[in-house]
Amino acid sequence: MTKYEALKKYFGYDSFREGQDILVDGILSGRDVMGIMPTGAGKSICYQIPALLMPGITLVISPLISLMKDQVTTLNQAGIHAAYLNSSLTPGQYRTALKYMVNGQYKIVYVAPERLLTDSFIAAARTMEISMISVDEAHCISQWGQDFRPSYLKILDFVNLLEKRPILSAFTATATREVREDILALLDLQNPVQVVTGFDRKNLRFLVQHPQSKWRAALEVIHAHRGECGILYCLTRKTVEEVCEQLVRNGYSATRYHAGLSDEERRHNQDDFLYDRKQIMVATNAFGMGIDKSNVRYVIHYNMPKNMESYYQEAGRAGRDGLPSDCILLYSGQDVVTNQFFIDKMEPPEDTDAKTAAMIREREQERLKRMTFYCFTNECLREYILRYFGEYGQSYCGNCSNCLTQFEEKDVTPIARKLIGCVKECHWGYGLVTIADTVHGSKSSKILRARLDENPWYGSCADVPIHQLRQILNHLVMKGYLAVSTGEYHVIQLTDTSEDILNGGTVLMKTAKEKPKLVSGKKQKRGSSGSVSGDMDHALFERLRALRLEIARAQKVPPYIVFSDKTLVQMCILRPQTHSEMLQVSGVGEMKYAKYGEQFLTLLKKES
Ligand code: ADP
Ligand code: ZN
């Protein structure tokens, strides 16, 4: 079998995506590989196809039980013998799985990193032909990453215990240089083939809003995506509770997830969402790692997250099937305060000296600042994201809230001078909120206690809305006319160029003429690029979806594992009537056809 035949037969796809074939070829030629690709790019296939074509077995190291379960279910559905070994198995089940593995019944086995160095696993591993060890979520090996797992450091010890060194392959969506270097070094990859694909997710539309009411803004998104699945991320458990309760009270199909719930409830709620029993997941960032649900049509950030890495990872859970999806961030100034609070009380990792701890804190601080800028930039949001991850995008993507907004350039020099003047006259350092309040003329006790009402610029912008003052302050910081100090207090300071403005320089700022309309998800699919849906029959799509749900419930698997939304959309457009036409549909392989093909064909024939 060739790699193309395997791709078609097991996964139902006609061609490889960017980077996939290079990695597959690398492995098949016996080289180590490292693949860095964004979420949804299709990393799994890069090691699964070679695993099928090589003799012996492939071990996949994976950090999470839910992730392993999902992957193994997907493989089994595709007719591939695979299993997982982790703490969710009883000792009896574990022994049986180990025995089957040694007997060569599986091509692919997922293993938790903690298992590798146990006596029983080592003994078993030494009797088998292991052709490859594949490290999924490889960034977990790095202390620079957010998900550091000490047990990942043991992978190399395990490899060294084997008589013959298997091929090593590593995959992650984390692109930073430190993480990349750690993976190469700590896994001791030998002259690996490296692929770093673009981080752009063209099917995602990025939007930032500064709404008066986040609740109403969120409802607007939910309504635009009626009948579709979405995730709503909040910063705190309390907000999760409140928003979820309010949604449920108002009749929405919502559930919740955060670290304060029992294991039992978390599992239950997660399954409700995965199996399409509930449409909206309201969660903290505890939710999502290992969630492969491909038909998430929107991700709302009810609060600004702590950094761009978290944001892109969480927002990236939308649209894994490649269909158009929305990522909306609802900003408020309070989000910065909450994140600051988290940074301030952050415990440094064990064994870090004071200097390192201070450095880590400073880095978090810097990341928070860059995240805040994202919410204030008037430039293309996609470009901002890509630049953050070290890539260069185009300055216009046409599919983010800034590119979709009509801006006008406003001269804000008079206000800018007052703000800078106010900072200059302060005898003490103050934060952004306090400076804005001062020029606005606030009578709060904080302002009066600090005697800021004696500042010559106090109340000089009483007629400018406070949010606009904050916006202009942020703009001045972004342009370098003011700076925010790092360290414990984040006070606004003058810079080398502050005086330029006071001495006659001008400050221009783009402001929105009108807000972009959030078109409904369904309408959006029609016109937008990258979409396969064209003018499709939505009633038929719903009937296919209902059939999929029925099958999924009978099989006890999540619906997207039966067929992805994208596959159903293709069925609507191509309307296959025969076995061979059905196999033309992307995502329908021979194995899936044997299982479900007839049922879908019957429905499609009835419809034509
Ligand atoms: P990642 O692990 O990189 O986040 P996955 O491996 O989960 O991404 O793949 C994301 C989705 O893309 C899956 O539904 C997968 O079946 C699909 N996919 C992967 N490779 C291809 C391909 N060559 N053609 C079409 N779809 C693909
Ligand atoms: Zn854009």
JSON list of N, CA, C and O in Angstrom, two decimals, residues 354-391:
[
{"chain": "A", "resi": 354, "resn": "ALA", "atom": "N", "xyz": [14.98, 33.35, 43.27]},
{"chain": "A", "resi": 354, "resn": "ALA", "atom": "CA", "xyz": [14.24, 34.61, 43.22]},
{"chain": "A", "resi": 354, "resn": "ALA", "atom": "C", "xyz": [14.42, 35.31, 41.88]},
{"chain": "A", "resi": 354, "resn": "ALA", "atom": "O", "xyz": [13.48, 35.89, 41.33]},
{"chain": "A", "resi": 355, "resn": "LYS", "atom": "N", "xyz": [15.63, 35.23, 41.35]},
{"chain": "A", "resi": 355, "resn": "LYS", "atom": "CA", "xyz": [15.90, 35.94, 40.10]},
{"chain": "A", "resi": 355, "resn": "LYS", "atom": "C", "xyz": [15.08, 35.36, 38.94]},
{"chain": "A", "resi": 355, "resn": "LYS", "atom": "O", "xyz": [14.46, 36.09, 38.16]},
{"chain": "A", "resi": 356, "resn": "THR", "atom": "N", "xyz": [15.08, 34.02, 38.88]},
{"chain": "A", "resi": 356, "resn": "THR", "atom": "CA", "xyz": [14.29, 33.37, 37.82]},
{"chain": "A", "resi": 356, "resn": "THR", "atom": "C", "xyz": [12.82, 33.68, 38.00]},
{"chain": "A", "resi": 356, "resn": "THR", "atom": "O", "xyz": [12.10, 33.96, 37.04]},
{"chain": "A", "resi": 357, "resn": "ALA", "atom": "N", "xyz": [12.36, 33.62, 39.26]},
{"chain": "A", "resi": 357, "resn": "ALA", "atom": "CA", "xyz": [10.94, 33.88, 39.52]},
{"chain": "A", "resi": 357, "resn": "ALA", "atom": "C", "xyz": [10.57, 35.28, 39.04]},
{"chain": "A", "resi": 357, "resn": "ALA", "atom": "O", "xyz": [9.52, 35.47, 38.42]},
{"chain": "A", "resi": 358, "resn": "ALA", "atom": "N", "xyz": [11.45, 36.24, 39.31]},
{"chain": "A", "resi": 358, "resn": "ALA", "atom": "CA", "xyz": [11.18, 37.62, 38.87]},
{"chain": "A", "resi": 358, "resn": "ALA", "atom": "C", "xyz": [11.14, 37.70, 37.35]},
{"chain": "A", "resi": 358, "resn": "ALA", "atom": "O", "xyz": [10.32, 38.40, 36.76]},
{"chain": "A", "resi": 359, "resn": "MET", "atom": "N", "xyz": [12.02, 36.93, 36.72]},
{"chain": "A", "resi": 359, "resn": "MET", "atom": "CA", "xyz": [12.07, 36.94, 35.26]},
{"chain": "A", "resi": 359, "resn": "MET", "atom": "C", "xyz": [10.79, 36.35, 34.67]},
{"chain": "A", "resi": 359, "resn": "MET", "atom": "O", "xyz": [10.24, 36.89, 33.71]},
{"chain": "A", "resi": 360, "resn": "ILE", "atom": "N", "xyz": [10.33, 35.26, 35.27]},
{"chain": "A", "resi": 360, "resn": "ILE", "atom": "CA", "xyz": [9.10, 34.63, 34.78]},
{"chain": "A", "resi": 360, "resn": "ILE", "atom": "C", "xyz": [7.94, 35.62, 34.88]},
{"chain": "A", "resi": 360, "resn": "ILE", "atom": "O", "xyz": [7.16, 35.81, 33.96]},
{"chain": "A", "resi": 361, "resn": "ARG", "atom": "N", "xyz": [7.89, 36.31, 36.03]},
{"chain": "A", "resi": 361, "resn": "ARG", "atom": "CA", "xyz": [6.82, 37.26, 36.25]},
{"chain": "A", "resi": 361, "resn": "ARG", "atom": "C", "xyz": [6.88, 38.39, 35.20]},
{"chain": "A", "resi": 361, "resn": "ARG", "atom": "O", "xyz": [5.88, 38.79, 34.64]},
{"chain": "A", "resi": 362, "resn": "GLU", "atom": "N", "xyz": [8.07, 38.83, 34.96]},
{"chain": "A", "resi": 362, "resn": "GLU", "atom": "CA", "xyz": [8.22, 39.91, 34.00]},
{"chain": "A", "resi": 362, "resn": "GLU", "atom": "C", "xyz": [7.78, 39.47, 32.60]},
{"chain": "A", "resi": 362, "resn": "GLU", "atom": "O", "xyz": [7.16, 40.22, 31.86]},
{"chain": "A", "resi": 363, "resn": "ARG", "atom": "N", "xyz": [8.09, 38.21, 32.30]},
{"chain": "A", "resi": 363, "resn": "ARG", "atom": "CA", "xyz": [7.69, 37.70, 30.98]},
{"chain": "A", "resi": 363, "resn": "ARG", "atom": "C", "xyz": [6.17, 37.64, 30.86]},
{"chain": "A", "resi": 363, "resn": "ARG", "atom": "O", "xyz": [5.60, 37.99, 29.85]},
{"chain": "A", "resi": 364, "resn": "GLU", "atom": "N", "xyz": [5.53, 37.20, 31.95]},
{"chain": "A", "resi": 364, "resn": "GLU", "atom": "CA", "xyz": [4.07, 37.15, 31.95]},
{"chain": "A", "resi": 364, "resn": "GLU", "atom": "C", "xyz": [3.48, 38.54, 31.76]},
{"chain": "A", "resi": 364, "resn": "GLU", "atom": "O", "xyz": [2.49, 38.73, 31.07]},
{"chain": "A", "resi": 365, "resn": "GLN", "atom": "N", "xyz": [4.14, 39.48, 32.42]},
{"chain": "A", "resi": 365, "resn": "GLN", "atom": "CA", "xyz": [3.70, 40.86, 32.34]},
{"chain": "A", "resi": 365, "resn": "GLN", "atom": "C", "xyz": [3.73, 41.37, 30.91]},
{"chain": "A", "resi": 365, "resn": "GLN", "atom": "O", "xyz": [2.80, 41.98, 30.41]},
{"chain": "A", "resi": 366, "resn": "GLU", "atom": "N", "xyz": [4.83, 41.05, 30.26]},
{"chain": "A", "resi": 366, "resn": "GLU", "atom": "CA", "xyz": [5.04, 41.49, 28.88]},
{"chain": "A", "resi": 366, "resn": "GLU", "atom": "C", "xyz": [3.98, 40.83, 27.98]},
{"chain": "A", "resi": 366, "resn": "GLU", "atom": "O", "xyz": [3.41, 41.45, 27.09]},
{"chain": "A", "resi": 367, "resn": "ARG", "atom": "N", "xyz": [3.71, 39.56, 28.25]},
{"chain": "A", "resi": 367, "resn": "ARG", "atom": "CA", "xyz": [2.71, 38.85, 27.44]},
{"chain": "A", "resi": 367, "resn": "ARG", "atom": "C", "xyz": [1.32, 39.45, 27.60]},
{"chain": "A", "resi": 367, "resn": "ARG", "atom": "O", "xyz": [0.56, 39.55, 26.66]},
{"chain": "A", "resi": 368, "resn": "LEU", "atom": "N", "xyz": [1.02, 39.83, 28.85]},
{"chain": "A", "resi": 368, "resn": "LEU", "atom": "CA", "xyz": [-0.29, 40.43, 29.11]},
{"chain": "A", "resi": 368, "resn": "LEU", "atom": "C", "xyz": [-0.41, 41.75, 28.33]},
{"chain": "A", "resi": 368, "resn": "LEU", "atom": "O", "xyz": [-1.46, 42.07, 27.78]},
{"chain": "A", "resi": 369, "resn": "LYS", "atom": "N", "xyz": [0.69, 42.46, 28.27]},
{"chain": "A", "resi": 369, "resn": "LYS", "atom": "CA", "xyz": [0.68, 43.73, 27.56]},
{"chain": "A", "resi": 369, "resn": "LYS", "atom": "C", "xyz": [0.40, 43.51, 26.07]},
{"chain": "A", "resi": 369, "resn": "LYS", "atom": "O", "xyz": [-0.43, 44.20, 25.47]},
{"chain": "A", "resi": 370, "resn": "ARG", "atom": "N", "xyz": [1.07, 42.51, 25.52]},
{"chain": "A", "resi": 370, "resn": "ARG", "atom": "CA", "xyz": [0.87, 42.25, 24.08]},
{"chain": "A", "resi": 370, "resn": "ARG", "atom": "C", "xyz": [-0.55, 41.77, 23.81]},
{"chain": "A", "resi": 370, "resn": "ARG", "atom": "O", "xyz": [-1.13, 42.03, 22.75]},
{"chain": "A", "resi": 371, "resn": "MET", "atom": "N", "xyz": [-1.12, 41.05, 24.78]},
{"chain": "A", "resi": 371, "resn": "MET", "atom": "CA", "xyz": [-2.51, 40.60, 24.64]},
{"chain": "A", "resi": 371, "resn": "MET", "atom": "C", "xyz": [-3.44, 41.81, 24.66]},
{"chain": "A", "resi": 371, "resn": "MET", "atom": "O", "xyz": [-4.39, 41.90, 23.87]},
{"chain": "A", "resi": 372, "resn": "THR", "atom": "N", "xyz": [-3.16, 42.74, 25.56]},
{"chain": "A", "resi": 372, "resn": "THR", "atom": "CA", "xyz": [-4.01, 43.93, 25.66]},
{"chain": "A", "resi": 372, "resn": "THR", "atom": "C", "xyz": [-3.93, 44.75, 24.37]},
{"chain": "A", "resi": 372, "resn": "THR", "atom": "O", "xyz": [-4.95, 45.25, 23.88]},
{"chain": "A", "resi": 373, "resn": "PHE", "atom": "N", "xyz": [-2.74, 44.83, 23.82]},
{"chain": "A", "resi": 373, "resn": "PHE", "atom": "CA", "xyz": [-2.59, 45.58, 22.56]},
{"chain": "A", "resi": 373, "resn": "PHE", "atom": "C", "xyz": [-3.46, 44.97, 21.46]},
{"chain": "A", "resi": 373, "resn": "PHE", "atom": "O", "xyz": [-3.98, 45.67, 20.60]},
{"chain": "A", "resi": 374, "resn": "TYR", "atom": "N", "xyz": [-3.56, 43.65, 21.49]},
{"chain": "A", "resi": 374, "resn": "TYR", "atom": "CA", "xyz": [-4.40, 42.98, 20.48]},
{"chain": "A", "resi": 374, "resn": "TYR", "atom": "C", "xyz": [-5.82, 43.54, 20.53]},
{"chain": "A", "resi": 374, "resn": "TYR", "atom": "O", "xyz": [-6.47, 43.70, 19.50]},
{"chain": "A", "resi": 375, "resn": "CYS", "atom": "N", "xyz": [-6.28, 43.84, 21.73]},
{"chain": "A", "resi": 375, "resn": "CYS", "atom": "CA", "xyz": [-7.65, 44.33, 21.88]},
{"chain": "A", "resi": 375, "resn": "CYS", "atom": "C", "xyz": [-7.78, 45.79, 21.47]},
{"chain": "A", "resi": 375, "resn": "CYS", "atom": "O", "xyz": [-8.89, 46.29, 21.37]},
{"chain": "A", "resi": 376, "resn": "PHE", "atom": "N", "xyz": [-6.67, 46.46, 21.29]},
{"chain": "A", "resi": 376, "resn": "PHE", "atom": "CA", "xyz": [-6.75, 47.88, 20.97]},
{"chain": "A", "resi": 376, "resn": "PHE", "atom": "C", "xyz": [-6.22, 48.23, 19.59]},
{"chain": "A", "resi": 376, "resn": "PHE", "atom": "O", "xyz": [-6.42, 49.34, 19.12]},
{"chain": "A", "resi": 377, "resn": "THR", "atom": "N", "xyz": [-5.56, 47.28, 18.97]},
{"chain": "A", "resi": 377, "resn": "THR", "atom": "CA", "xyz": [-4.98, 47.63, 17.67]},
{"chain": "A", "resi": 377, "resn": "THR", "atom": "C", "xyz": [-6.10, 47.88, 16.66]},
{"chain": "A", "resi": 377, "resn": "THR", "atom": "O", "xyz": [-7.17, 47.28, 16.73]},
{"chain": "A", "resi": 378, "resn": "ASN", "atom": "N", "xyz": [-5.81, 48.76, 15.73]},
{"chain": "A", "resi": 378, "resn": "ASN", "atom": "CA", "xyz": [-6.75, 48.98, 14.62]},
{"chain": "A", "resi": 378, "resn": "ASN", "atom": "C", "xyz": [-6.24, 48.33, 13.35]},
{"chain": "A", "resi": 378, "resn": "ASN", "atom": "O", "xyz": [-6.83, 48.47, 12.29]},
{"chain": "A", "resi": 379, "resn": "GLU", "atom": "N", "xyz": [-5.11, 47.66, 13.49]},
{"chain": "A", "resi": 379, "resn": "GLU", "atom": "CA", "xyz": [-4.55, 46.98, 12.32]},
{"chain": "A", "resi": 379, "resn": "GLU", "atom": "C", "xyz": [-5.22, 45.62, 12.18]},
{"chain": "A", "resi": 379, "resn": "GLU", "atom": "O", "xyz": [-5.98, 45.20, 13.05]},
{"chain": "A", "resi": 380, "resn": "CYS", "atom": "N", "xyz": [-4.88, 44.93, 11.10]},
{"chain": "A", "resi": 380, "resn": "CYS", "atom": "CA", "xyz": [-5.45, 43.59, 10.86]},
{"chain": "A", "resi": 380, "resn": "CYS", "atom": "C", "xyz": [-5.13, 42.66, 12.04]},
{"chain": "A", "resi": 380, "resn": "CYS", "atom": "O", "xyz": [-3.97, 42.50, 12.43]},
{"chain": "A", "resi": 381, "resn": "LEU", "atom": "N", "xyz": [-6.15, 42.04, 12.60]},
{"chain": "A", "resi": 381, "resn": "LEU", "atom": "CA", "xyz": [-5.94, 41.18, 13.77]},
{"chain": "A", "resi": 381, "resn": "LEU", "atom": "C", "xyz": [-5.15, 39.92, 13.42]},
{"chain": "A", "resi": 381, "resn": "LEU", "atom": "O", "xyz": [-4.32, 39.44, 14.18]},
{"chain": "A", "resi": 382, "resn": "ARG", "atom": "N", "xyz": [-5.41, 39.39, 12.25]},
{"chain": "A", "resi": 382, "resn": "ARG", "atom": "CA", "xyz": [-4.71, 38.18, 11.82]},
{"chain": "A", "resi": 382, "resn": "ARG", "atom": "C", "xyz": [-3.21, 38.48, 11.69]},
{"chain": "A", "resi": 382, "resn": "ARG", "atom": "O", "xyz": [-2.37, 37.72, 12.15]},
{"chain": "A", "resi": 383, "resn": "GLU", "atom": "N", "xyz": [-2.94, 39.61, 11.10]},
{"chain": "A", "resi": 383, "resn": "GLU", "atom": "CA", "xyz": [-1.55, 40.04, 10.95]},
{"chain": "A", "resi": 383, "resn": "GLU", "atom": "C", "xyz": [-0.88, 40.17, 12.33]},
{"chain": "A", "resi": 383, "resn": "GLU", "atom": "O", "xyz": [0.25, 39.74, 12.54]},
{"chain": "A", "resi": 384, "resn": "TYR", "atom": "N", "xyz": [-1.62, 40.73, 13.28]},
{"chain": "A", "resi": 384, "resn": "TYR", "atom": "CA", "xyz": [-1.08, 40.91, 14.63]},
{"chain": "A", "resi": 384, "resn": "TYR", "atom": "C", "xyz": [-0.73, 39.55, 15.24]},
{"chain": "A", "resi": 384, "resn": "TYR", "atom": "O", "xyz": [0.34, 39.36, 15.81]},
{"chain": "A", "resi": 385, "resn": "ILE", "atom": "N", "xyz": [-1.65, 38.59, 15.09]},
{"chain": "A", "resi": 385, "resn": "ILE", "atom": "CA", "xyz": [-1.43, 37.25, 15.65]},
{"chain": "A", "resi": 385, "resn": "ILE", "atom": "C", "xyz": [-0.21, 36.61, 15.00]},
{"chain": "A", "resi": 385, "resn": "ILE", "atom": "O", "xyz": [0.69, 36.10, 15.66]},
{"chain": "A", "resi": 386, "resn": "LEU", "atom": "N", "xyz": [-0.18, 36.65, 13.67]},
{"chain": "A", "resi": 386, "resn": "LEU", "atom": "CA", "xyz": [0.91, 35.97, 12.96]},
{"chain": "A", "resi": 386, "resn": "LEU", "atom": "C", "xyz": [2.25, 36.60, 13.31]},
{"chain": "A", "resi": 386, "resn": "LEU", "atom": "O", "xyz": [3.25, 35.91, 13.48]},
{"chain": "A", "resi": 387, "resn": "ARG", "atom": "N", "xyz": [2.26, 37.91, 13.42]},
{"chain": "A", "resi": 387, "resn": "ARG", "atom": "CA", "xyz": [3.51, 38.58, 13.76]},
{"chain": "A", "resi": 387, "resn": "ARG", "atom": "C", "xyz": [3.95, 38.17, 15.16]},
{"chain": "A", "resi": 387, "resn": "ARG", "atom": "O", "xyz": [5.13, 37.95, 15.41]},
{"chain": "A", "resi": 388, "resn": "TYR", "atom": "N", "xyz": [3.01, 38.04, 16.05]},
{"chain": "A", "resi": 388, "resn": "TYR", "atom": "CA", "xyz": [3.33, 37.61, 17.41]},
{"chain": "A", "resi": 388, "resn": "TYR", "atom": "C", "xyz": [4.05, 36.25, 17.38]},
{"chain": "A", "resi": 388, "resn": "TYR", "atom": "O", "xyz": [4.97, 36.00, 18.15]},
{"chain": "A", "resi": 389, "resn": "PHE", "atom": "N", "xyz": [3.61, 35.38, 16.51]},
{"chain": "A", "resi": 389, "resn": "PHE", "atom": "CA", "xyz": [4.22, 34.05, 16.44]},
{"chain": "A", "resi": 389, "resn": "PHE", "atom": "C", "xyz": [5.38, 34.00, 15.44]},
{"chain": "A", "resi": 389, "resn": "PHE", "atom": "O", "xyz": [5.79, 32.93, 15.01]},
{"chain": "A", "resi": 390, "resn": "GLY", "atom": "N", "xyz": [5.86, 35.17, 15.06]},
{"chain": "A", "resi": 390, "resn": "GLY", "atom": "CA", "xyz": [7.08, 35.22, 14.27]},
{"chain": "A", "resi": 390, "resn": "GLY", "atom": "C", "xyz": [6.87, 35.03, 12.78]},
{"chain": "A", "resi": 390, "resn": "GLY", "atom": "O", "xyz": [7.80, 34.71, 12.06]},
{"chain": "A", "resi": 391, "resn": "GLU", "atom": "N", "xyz": [5.63, 35.21, 12.32]},
{"chain": "A", "resi": 391, "resn": "GLU", "atom": "CA", "xyz": [5.40, 35.10, 10.89]},
{"chain": "A", "resi": 391, "resn": "GLU", "atom": "C", "xyz": [5.00, 36.45, 10.34]},
{"chain": "A", "resi": 391, "resn": "GLU", "atom": "O", "xyz": [4.56, 37.31, 11.07]}
]
